[in-house]
XYZ file of C-alpha atoms in Angstrom:
572
model
C -73.667 -23.647 -86.995
C -77.078 -23.538 -88.673
C -79.640 -26.324 -88.543
C -79.084 -29.455 -90.605
C -81.116 -30.259 -93.708
C -82.921 -33.630 -93.850
C -80.251 -35.144 -96.114
C -77.476 -33.895 -93.809
C -79.355 -35.233 -90.793
C -79.606 -38.648 -92.470
C -75.809 -38.797 -92.661
C -75.402 -37.658 -89.055
C -77.907 -40.225 -87.772
C -76.625 -43.117 -89.906
C -75.656 -46.403 -88.206
C -72.096 -46.818 -86.960
C -70.960 -48.497 -90.165
C -68.738 -47.365 -93.067
C -70.423 -44.620 -95.123
C -69.863 -43.302 -98.635
C -71.207 -39.746 -98.837
C -71.195 -38.209 -102.328
C -71.640 -34.451 -101.887
C -71.932 -31.654 -104.428
C -69.927 -28.433 -104.235
C -71.174 -26.078 -101.532
C -73.293 -28.751 -99.851
C -72.062 -28.207 -96.297
C -69.683 -31.174 -96.120
C -67.735 -29.607 -93.243
C -70.836 -29.050 -91.116
C -72.131 -32.538 -91.840
C -68.797 -34.182 -91.026
C -68.441 -32.367 -87.691
C -72.017 -33.154 -86.641
C -71.402 -36.792 -87.594
C -68.233 -36.793 -85.466
C -70.164 -35.460 -82.462
C -72.920 -38.045 -82.931
C -70.366 -40.859 -83.202
C -68.669 -39.730 -80.005
C -72.042 -39.642 -78.266
C -72.924 -43.130 -79.546
C -69.580 -44.602 -78.481
C -69.818 -43.209 -74.967
C -67.108 -44.611 -72.736
C -66.059 -47.328 -75.158
C -62.320 -47.528 -75.675
C -60.909 -46.098 -78.856
C -60.838 -42.738 -80.559
C -62.564 -41.258 -83.601
C -60.380 -39.529 -86.205
C -61.641 -36.837 -88.600
C -59.062 -36.290 -91.327
C -58.778 -33.972 -94.324
C -56.056 -32.695 -96.654
C -55.374 -29.073 -95.705
C -54.469 -27.258 -92.512
C -57.219 -24.698 -93.218
C -59.842 -27.453 -93.236
C -58.391 -28.962 -90.054
C -58.534 -25.613 -88.229
C -62.175 -25.196 -89.303
C -63.038 -28.703 -88.110
C -61.383 -28.189 -84.736
C -63.194 -24.937 -84.024
C -66.550 -26.348 -85.112
C -66.060 -29.492 -83.021
C -65.104 -27.470 -79.940
C -68.312 -25.442 -80.328
C -70.564 -28.486 -80.775
C -68.914 -30.914 -78.382
C -69.527 -28.640 -75.396
C -73.053 -30.068 -75.287
C -71.829 -33.656 -74.965
C -72.162 -35.355 -71.572
C -68.979 -36.257 -69.761
C -69.718 -39.932 -70.440
C -69.205 -39.285 -74.167
C -65.453 -38.758 -73.624
C -65.461 -35.830 -76.043
C -61.668 -35.504 -75.909
C -61.242 -38.910 -77.539
C -61.096 -37.507 -81.046
C -58.256 -36.618 -83.364
C -58.685 -33.965 -86.051
C -55.747 -33.652 -88.429
C -54.617 -33.947 -92.020
C -54.228 -37.492 -93.304
C -50.468 -36.983 -93.621
C -50.336 -35.438 -90.146
C -52.200 -38.434 -88.746
C -49.800 -41.003 -90.202
C -46.758 -38.915 -89.275
C -47.826 -38.607 -85.636
C -48.999 -42.174 -85.144
C -46.552 -44.109 -87.313
C -43.545 -42.281 -88.785
C -42.344 -40.409 -85.694
C -42.960 -43.276 -83.287
C -42.125 -46.356 -85.327
C -40.616 -45.337 -88.678
C -36.971 -45.452 -87.613
C -37.094 -49.208 -87.009
C -38.271 -50.073 -90.507
C -35.914 -47.444 -91.919
C -33.059 -49.075 -89.920
C -32.098 -45.656 -88.597
C -30.351 -45.154 -85.284
C -31.903 -41.723 -84.853
C -35.378 -40.184 -84.813
C -37.028 -39.591 -88.176
C -37.178 -36.101 -89.706
C -38.740 -34.496 -92.772
C -36.572 -32.997 -95.532
C -37.800 -30.496 -98.130
C -34.960 -30.644 -100.660
C -32.771 -27.707 -99.655
C -30.651 -29.607 -97.143
C -27.006 -29.756 -98.247
C -26.536 -33.453 -97.410
C -29.175 -34.365 -100.014
C -26.616 -33.697 -102.780
C -25.620 -37.338 -102.388
C -29.160 -38.594 -102.954
C -29.963 -38.353 -106.656
C -31.222 -40.759 -109.307
C -30.537 -40.871 -113.048
C -33.179 -39.989 -115.652
C -33.270 -39.695 -119.437
C -32.447 -35.993 -119.158
C -30.308 -35.306 -116.076
C -30.002 -36.523 -112.465
C -32.929 -35.630 -110.215
C -32.965 -35.099 -106.423
C -34.682 -37.665 -104.254
C -37.377 -35.094 -103.446
C -38.560 -35.543 -107.056
C -39.055 -39.281 -106.565
C -42.742 -40.208 -106.406
C -44.602 -43.420 -105.656
C -47.928 -44.783 -106.832
C -49.580 -48.160 -106.597
C -50.614 -49.463 -110.008
C -52.614 -52.699 -109.977
C -51.314 -53.334 -106.482
C -47.642 -52.969 -107.404
C -45.210 -50.184 -106.506
C -44.585 -47.732 -109.344
C -41.743 -45.257 -108.821
C -41.604 -42.254 -111.129
C -40.786 -38.600 -111.559
C -42.401 -35.993 -113.789
C -40.634 -33.487 -116.015
C -42.375 -31.017 -118.316
C -45.709 -32.667 -117.420
C -44.424 -36.055 -118.615
C -44.105 -39.080 -116.344
C -40.918 -41.167 -116.492
C -40.715 -44.453 -114.597
C -37.764 -45.011 -112.291
C -36.285 -48.500 -111.972
C -37.778 -50.127 -108.879
C -34.470 -51.541 -107.587
C -32.692 -48.176 -108.012
C -35.532 -46.333 -106.281
C -35.690 -48.740 -103.344
C -31.919 -48.648 -102.804
C -31.921 -44.843 -102.798
C -34.888 -44.705 -100.421
C -33.211 -47.174 -98.054
C -29.976 -45.172 -98.147
C -31.875 -42.017 -97.179
C -33.942 -43.929 -94.635
C -30.821 -45.011 -92.746
C -30.162 -41.314 -92.009
C -33.681 -41.020 -90.556
C -34.805 -38.657 -93.328
C -37.939 -38.848 -95.435
C -39.710 -36.580 -97.937
C -43.461 -35.925 -97.989
C -43.972 -38.685 -100.555
C -41.600 -41.117 -98.905
C -43.322 -40.636 -95.558
C -46.338 -42.389 -97.091
C -44.073 -45.099 -98.497
C -42.595 -45.804 -95.064
C -46.035 -45.707 -93.448
C -47.262 -48.408 -95.805
C -44.184 -50.543 -95.160
C -44.410 -50.165 -91.378
C -48.072 -51.221 -91.298
C -47.612 -53.969 -93.867
C -44.530 -55.471 -92.215
C -45.630 -55.103 -88.589
C -49.117 -56.603 -88.185
C -49.018 -56.129 -84.411
C -48.654 -52.355 -84.900
C -51.440 -52.320 -87.499
C -53.726 -54.141 -85.052
C -52.858 -51.704 -82.257
C -53.611 -48.702 -84.480
C -56.952 -50.246 -85.505
C -57.867 -50.707 -81.818
C -56.922 -47.117 -81.013
C -58.861 -45.667 -83.988
C -61.803 -47.986 -84.710
C -63.586 -45.178 -86.632
C -62.033 -42.798 -89.180
C -63.895 -40.145 -91.211
C -62.138 -38.633 -94.234
C -63.356 -35.355 -95.729
C -62.466 -34.342 -99.314
C -62.061 -38.070 -99.958
C -61.722 -37.524 -103.705
C -58.154 -36.398 -102.900
C -57.141 -39.856 -101.655
C -54.283 -41.012 -103.882
C -53.132 -44.544 -104.573
C -50.598 -44.629 -101.697
C -53.054 -43.184 -99.188
C -55.585 -45.719 -100.454
C -53.145 -48.580 -99.925
C -52.622 -47.429 -96.313
C -56.380 -47.155 -95.753
C -56.933 -50.613 -97.249
C -54.603 -52.028 -94.589
C -56.573 -50.254 -91.859
C -59.908 -51.384 -93.317
C -58.600 -54.937 -93.466
C -57.659 -54.662 -89.797
C -61.237 -53.749 -88.896
C -61.281 -49.933 -88.983
C -64.676 -48.462 -89.927
C -63.811 -45.832 -92.595
C -66.291 -43.198 -93.800
C -65.554 -41.214 -96.979
C -67.114 -37.816 -97.712
C -66.405 -35.894 -100.900
C -67.158 -35.022 -104.505
C -65.549 -37.236 -107.198
C -65.956 -34.402 -109.713
C -63.387 -32.426 -107.725
C -60.625 -35.026 -107.950
C -57.875 -32.850 -109.428
C -54.697 -34.542 -108.195
C -54.251 -37.160 -110.918
C -50.468 -37.010 -110.511
C -50.955 -38.636 -107.085
C -53.578 -41.060 -108.329
C -56.323 -38.985 -106.690
C -58.969 -38.939 -109.409
C -61.993 -39.702 -107.213
C -62.327 -43.364 -108.233
C -61.803 -44.710 -104.708
C -64.628 -42.515 -103.417
C -66.915 -43.241 -106.390
C -66.669 -47.005 -106.017
C -66.536 -47.253 -102.218
C -70.295 -47.789 -101.835
C -70.063 -51.063 -103.779
C -68.220 -52.739 -100.901
C -70.114 -55.031 -98.556
C -71.374 -53.222 -95.480
C -70.901 -49.672 -96.836
C -74.010 -47.448 -96.860
C -74.307 -44.699 -99.476
C -75.700 -41.190 -98.927
C -75.902 -38.045 -101.059
C -75.823 -34.309 -100.400
C -77.471 -32.539 -103.354
C -78.372 -29.098 -102.022
C -75.909 -26.321 -102.934
C -75.779 -23.530 -100.344
C -72.969 -21.610 -102.055
C -73.843 -20.508 -105.569
C -76.677 -18.640 -107.261
C -79.075 -20.824 -109.305
C -77.529 -19.968 -112.680
C -74.069 -21.134 -111.554
C -75.522 -24.306 -109.999
C -77.345 -25.048 -113.262
C -74.125 -24.505 -115.198
C -72.275 -26.887 -112.851
C -75.014 -29.504 -113.319
C -74.566 -29.244 -117.063
C -70.826 -29.758 -116.745
C -70.944 -32.814 -114.465
C -74.328 -34.404 -115.214
C -75.726 -33.993 -111.688
C -79.099 -32.551 -110.669
C -78.149 -30.517 -107.621
C -80.488 -27.833 -106.310
C -79.573 -24.265 -105.397
C -80.672 -23.236 -101.901
C -80.107 -19.536 -102.631
C -82.395 -17.252 -104.606
C -81.103 -15.095 -107.460
C -79.930 -11.736 -106.000
C -80.986 -8.351 -107.345
C -77.358 -7.413 -108.109
C -75.756 -8.526 -111.412
C -74.782 -12.181 -111.115
C -74.305 -15.417 -113.047
C -71.832 -17.207 -115.331
C -70.197 -15.276 -118.183
C -67.461 -15.750 -120.748
C -65.243 -13.085 -122.229
C -62.389 -13.037 -124.708
C -58.802 -11.877 -124.334
C -55.538 -11.693 -126.248
C -52.220 -12.770 -124.775
C -51.018 -9.216 -124.096
C -54.331 -8.053 -122.614
C -54.186 -9.503 -119.108
C -54.164 -6.064 -117.369
C -57.233 -4.917 -119.324
C -58.946 -8.251 -118.625
C -58.360 -7.939 -114.885
C -59.569 -4.321 -114.865
C -62.774 -5.307 -116.664
C -63.402 -8.139 -114.202
C -62.878 -5.876 -111.207
C -65.447 -3.473 -112.698
C -67.938 -6.345 -112.970
C -67.167 -7.328 -109.374
C -67.940 -3.795 -108.205
C -71.280 -3.855 -110.043
C -72.102 -7.228 -108.477
C -71.208 -6.051 -104.965
C -68.487 -8.697 -104.629
C -65.898 -8.274 -101.872
C -62.422 -8.077 -103.414
C -61.002 -9.818 -100.336
C -63.284 -12.796 -100.970
C -62.760 -13.022 -104.734
C -59.992 -14.399 -106.942
C -58.514 -14.833 -110.397
C -57.722 -18.507 -110.887
C -55.360 -20.257 -113.311
C -54.427 -23.854 -113.857
C -50.751 -22.968 -114.298
C -48.701 -21.743 -111.356
C -46.432 -19.975 -113.855
C -49.294 -17.806 -115.163
C -50.437 -17.064 -111.617
C -46.917 -15.930 -110.688
C -46.708 -13.754 -113.810
C -50.038 -12.062 -113.107
C -49.071 -11.486 -109.470
C -45.665 -10.117 -110.437
C -43.941 -12.671 -108.214
C -41.294 -13.740 -110.703
C -37.986 -12.092 -109.871
C -35.233 -12.643 -112.412
C -32.698 -10.530 -110.507
C -29.564 -12.213 -109.196
C -28.625 -15.844 -109.133
C -28.381 -18.622 -106.570
C -28.948 -17.570 -102.970
C -28.954 -13.867 -103.857
C -31.932 -14.521 -106.117
C -33.750 -16.112 -103.158
C -33.107 -13.044 -100.980
C -34.175 -10.740 -103.825
C -37.417 -12.644 -104.309
C -38.036 -12.475 -100.548
C -37.582 -8.691 -100.550
C -40.038 -8.244 -103.417
C -42.587 -10.597 -101.854
C -42.411 -8.655 -98.599
C -42.524 -5.160 -100.112
C -44.740 -5.535 -103.170
C -47.005 -8.440 -102.276
C -46.993 -8.005 -98.469
C -46.555 -11.783 -98.367
C -44.430 -12.184 -95.265
C -44.870 -15.945 -95.036
C -43.438 -16.653 -98.488
C -40.685 -14.125 -97.819
C -39.846 -15.968 -94.592
C -39.768 -19.305 -96.417
C -37.344 -18.002 -99.068
C -35.027 -16.467 -96.484
C -35.075 -19.606 -94.320
C -33.975 -21.747 -97.265
C -31.145 -19.330 -98.096
C -29.943 -18.947 -94.489
C -29.825 -22.711 -93.879
C -27.875 -23.110 -97.137
C -25.270 -20.669 -95.755
C -24.633 -22.769 -92.648
C -21.724 -25.152 -92.352
C -22.968 -28.690 -91.783
C -26.494 -27.603 -90.812
C -28.393 -30.163 -88.687
C -30.577 -32.506 -90.684
C -34.165 -31.299 -90.878
C -33.308 -27.789 -89.627
C -35.406 -26.028 -92.273
C -38.493 -28.097 -91.393
C -37.879 -27.521 -87.681
C -37.745 -23.753 -88.202
C -40.961 -23.877 -90.221
C -42.762 -25.928 -87.535
C -40.888 -25.630 -84.211
C -43.799 -27.086 -82.195
C -42.562 -27.700 -78.654
C -38.870 -26.988 -79.328
C -37.960 -23.693 -77.523
C -34.630 -23.353 -79.349
C -36.314 -23.737 -82.737
C -38.894 -21.132 -81.749
C -36.167 -18.629 -80.876
C -34.397 -19.374 -84.152
C -37.657 -18.793 -86.012
C -38.157 -15.462 -84.216
C -34.655 -14.366 -85.154
C -35.249 -14.983 -88.862
C -38.672 -13.330 -88.707
C -37.066 -10.233 -87.167
C -34.547 -10.138 -90.021
C -37.355 -10.195 -92.580
C -39.649 -7.661 -90.962
C -37.076 -4.883 -90.489
C -35.952 -3.332 -93.775
C -33.691 -0.885 -91.876
C -31.498 -3.477 -90.150
C -32.553 -6.773 -91.761
C -33.513 -7.713 -95.313
C -32.934 -4.478 -97.284
C -35.759 -2.657 -99.050
C -36.420 -3.673 -102.641
C -36.613 0.013 -103.624
C -32.809 0.283 -103.375
C -30.712 0.024 -106.543
C -30.007 -3.695 -106.676
C -26.292 -3.907 -107.494
C -24.880 -0.777 -105.811
C -27.163 -0.226 -102.792
C -29.263 -3.291 -102.020
C -26.509 -5.895 -102.442
C -23.859 -4.315 -100.142
C -26.467 -3.944 -97.400
C -27.658 -7.514 -97.905
C -24.128 -8.908 -97.651
C -23.311 -7.000 -94.464
C -26.613 -7.807 -92.767
C -26.586 -11.496 -93.655
C -23.073 -11.787 -92.221
C -24.318 -10.095 -89.034
C -27.315 -12.456 -88.910
C -25.070 -15.509 -89.313
C -22.803 -14.236 -86.537
C -25.866 -13.972 -84.254
C -26.915 -17.505 -85.139
C -23.472 -18.790 -84.172
C -23.449 -16.869 -80.887
C -27.013 -17.759 -79.828
C -27.444 -21.219 -81.318
C -23.973 -22.533 -82.182
C -24.762 -22.616 -85.903
C -21.527 -21.908 -87.744
C -21.553 -20.137 -91.121
C -19.996 -21.727 -94.171
C -16.844 -20.304 -95.732
C -16.717 -17.873 -98.668
C -19.984 -16.060 -97.859
C -19.023 -13.251 -100.236
C -18.654 -15.682 -103.148
C -21.920 -17.425 -102.350
C -23.663 -14.030 -102.236
C -22.100 -12.505 -105.334
C -24.019 -9.709 -107.065
C -23.955 -11.478 -110.436
C -27.035 -10.758 -112.585
C -28.358 -8.024 -110.316
C -29.726 -5.051 -112.310
C -28.645 -1.434 -111.998
C -32.229 -0.587 -111.074
C -34.315 -1.244 -107.944
C -35.779 -4.711 -107.509
C -39.197 -3.062 -107.166
C -39.979 0.475 -108.225
C -41.597 3.052 -105.987
C -44.590 3.030 -108.334
C -45.028 -0.712 -107.761
C -45.085 -0.203 -104.024
C -47.452 2.777 -104.267
C -49.863 0.711 -106.359
C -49.700 -2.048 -103.770
C -51.029 0.254 -101.070
C -54.481 -0.315 -102.564
C -56.158 -3.688 -102.202
C -55.423 -5.986 -105.133
C -57.364 -9.038 -106.117
C -55.916 -12.418 -105.259
C -54.369 -14.411 -108.112
C -53.881 -18.112 -107.476
C -54.075 -21.610 -108.927
C -57.288 -23.623 -108.913
C -55.574 -26.219 -106.714
C -54.873 -23.584 -104.038
C -58.502 -22.373 -104.044
C -60.003 -25.841 -103.781
C -62.547 -26.079 -100.981
C -63.073 -22.304 -100.784
C -66.204 -20.214 -101.289
C -65.546 -16.976 -103.204
C -67.850 -14.078 -104.095
C -66.471 -13.737 -107.622
C -64.117 -15.879 -109.703
C -62.428 -15.368 -113.054
C -60.895 -18.526 -114.551
C -58.316 -17.658 -117.220
C -58.077 -20.521 -119.708
C -56.110 -21.753 -122.684
C -57.788 -23.431 -125.655
C -57.224 -26.889 -124.119
C -58.551 -25.818 -120.723
C -61.785 -24.190 -121.905
C -62.492 -27.140 -124.208
C -61.938 -29.565 -121.330
C -64.260 -27.494 -119.132
C -67.015 -27.727 -121.747
C -66.421 -31.454 -122.253
C -67.200 -32.166 -118.604
C -65.488 -33.973 -115.748
C -64.126 -37.073 -117.456
C -60.575 -35.655 -117.533
C -58.418 -34.013 -114.879
C -58.321 -30.725 -116.832
C -62.098 -30.812 -117.083
C -62.414 -31.373 -113.340
C -60.009 -28.499 -112.680
C -62.334 -26.254 -114.686
C -65.321 -27.589 -112.749
C -63.611 -26.794 -109.429
C -62.857 -23.242 -110.619
C -66.469 -22.705 -111.692
C -67.975 -24.043 -108.478
C -65.901 -21.774 -106.199
C -68.042 -18.777 -107.244
C -70.984 -17.654 -105.138
C -72.362 -14.818 -107.271
C -70.195 -14.087 -110.282
C -68.185 -16.361 -112.586
C -66.153 -15.221 -115.570
C -64.344 -17.640 -117.867
C -61.697 -15.875 -119.980
C -61.394 -17.553 -123.393
C -58.509 -16.963 -125.850
C -59.581 -14.657 -128.673
C -58.397 -17.170 -131.280
C -61.006 -19.796 -130.287
C -64.002 -17.818 -129.052
C -65.786 -17.800 -132.420
C -65.532 -21.581 -132.626
C -66.626 -22.182 -129.027
C -69.265 -19.461 -128.639
C -72.259 -21.725 -129.520
C -71.170 -24.372 -127.016
C -70.511 -21.799 -124.291
C -73.983 -20.317 -124.760
C -75.589 -23.763 -124.838
C -73.923 -24.675 -121.518
C -75.463 -21.639 -119.819
C -72.782 -18.968 -120.097
C -73.681 -15.419 -121.114
C -71.248 -13.327 -123.147
C -69.808 -10.262 -121.441
C -71.063 -7.126 -123.168
């Protein structure tokens, strides 16, 4: 890792007190956080207790672990360099609280386990809404003015769920030992709030906690952290409030922004941007009102922030034009992306949406297309796992999650390998999507799934449900291949990544095109006071060298003066 700048060094050398570090995009937050972790471990020496460095994505955690391993090798043995924990915030609370202590508060006689929503026994866990009953996996929790607020969202609208109904349903599920991602945080808060002796023990074990990407702390995570802070834990927050784009979880950056006002908290800033060219940094400053400084010089290749116009049926031409600009700028297609706010648009542009078949057959069809056309084996595996578990009779609770993350379970690892083998082999496993769907692909699928289920029963004692043929009917399958040979031939060449802004958060990309609607481009120009505006800001600040914002043709004339005034150039 390269040398630290003076402002990064100030954070690393800060006293062992709570810190609030407000950092711009591309400011080296990861490097600063890891160096701070090493310094804290050195300062603590052989004192009891561990230091936790937490973030919100597995990618960030892997980066932190590798960087810490590289740096910590220089620590003396007296620094007890192994007394650290690097994990996601949810992983931290799951390991330390839910798995070890959750079952008592949940009044469950068995160990806790995570459910994802596809488990058959969850059919009995639904709650009423104004439209139609929703599964418990749709139940969300926030803290509003210190009080529990249960809700679900439908068509981007939030509907409150009666507190008594929500609590009764959660308790009913809890007695089975099951919890969802959201309810894991609920149970964590209850465990720590209702068992002060456990809270005190956790505070002694982790007297110092650093949280990266702290703008992503939602209201429930905040409530958990407030309990830890109250118990004496020294919490440091590092992040950029302008990148708080998870409003639905209460993560709008306010906790981070206001943290420095608390007694005993020292504030620091990271204002040097190592990622983007000066013109993109200046654009970002204009959007968020900061005065960050670009470390890089302007390259000789074409670069900068541009806007272009498009009509609804012109996405292919738009993408082709952007790829031409990328080539001129020397951008690596493997380190570039087209970003959208909507997952639906991203799926459409990728060609992921498969309308063939229905029910479980549709899941297998989507898996075949993902494997063959997108070369996305992980998503294909996830779809097949869901469908296979649904075809089991009385599948063990939490089986799908166990297959996804078998950890130290040798049986789960073998089960995972068996399903992976089914996906990878189009000759004996999941049939090729080039086959005619109803007359060729479906008969092979039915026969091979039955064979797979027979293997699962023989090797693992997992019995298949009855009426497999009815559950895998060929209804709604076309009389054409799921994916044409032309599609697969085109996919042999490298295609640019298409994803949502939320998925690209935290990344550094050579070139970015952000495809907007009227509302989204207007919010981008209005700044970071709204979630949609902050989403646009995150998209813009991913780009190192080249940024395109695609504006609907119907509004470009109206918005052109503002776009130019903000620092965009018009393509062509």
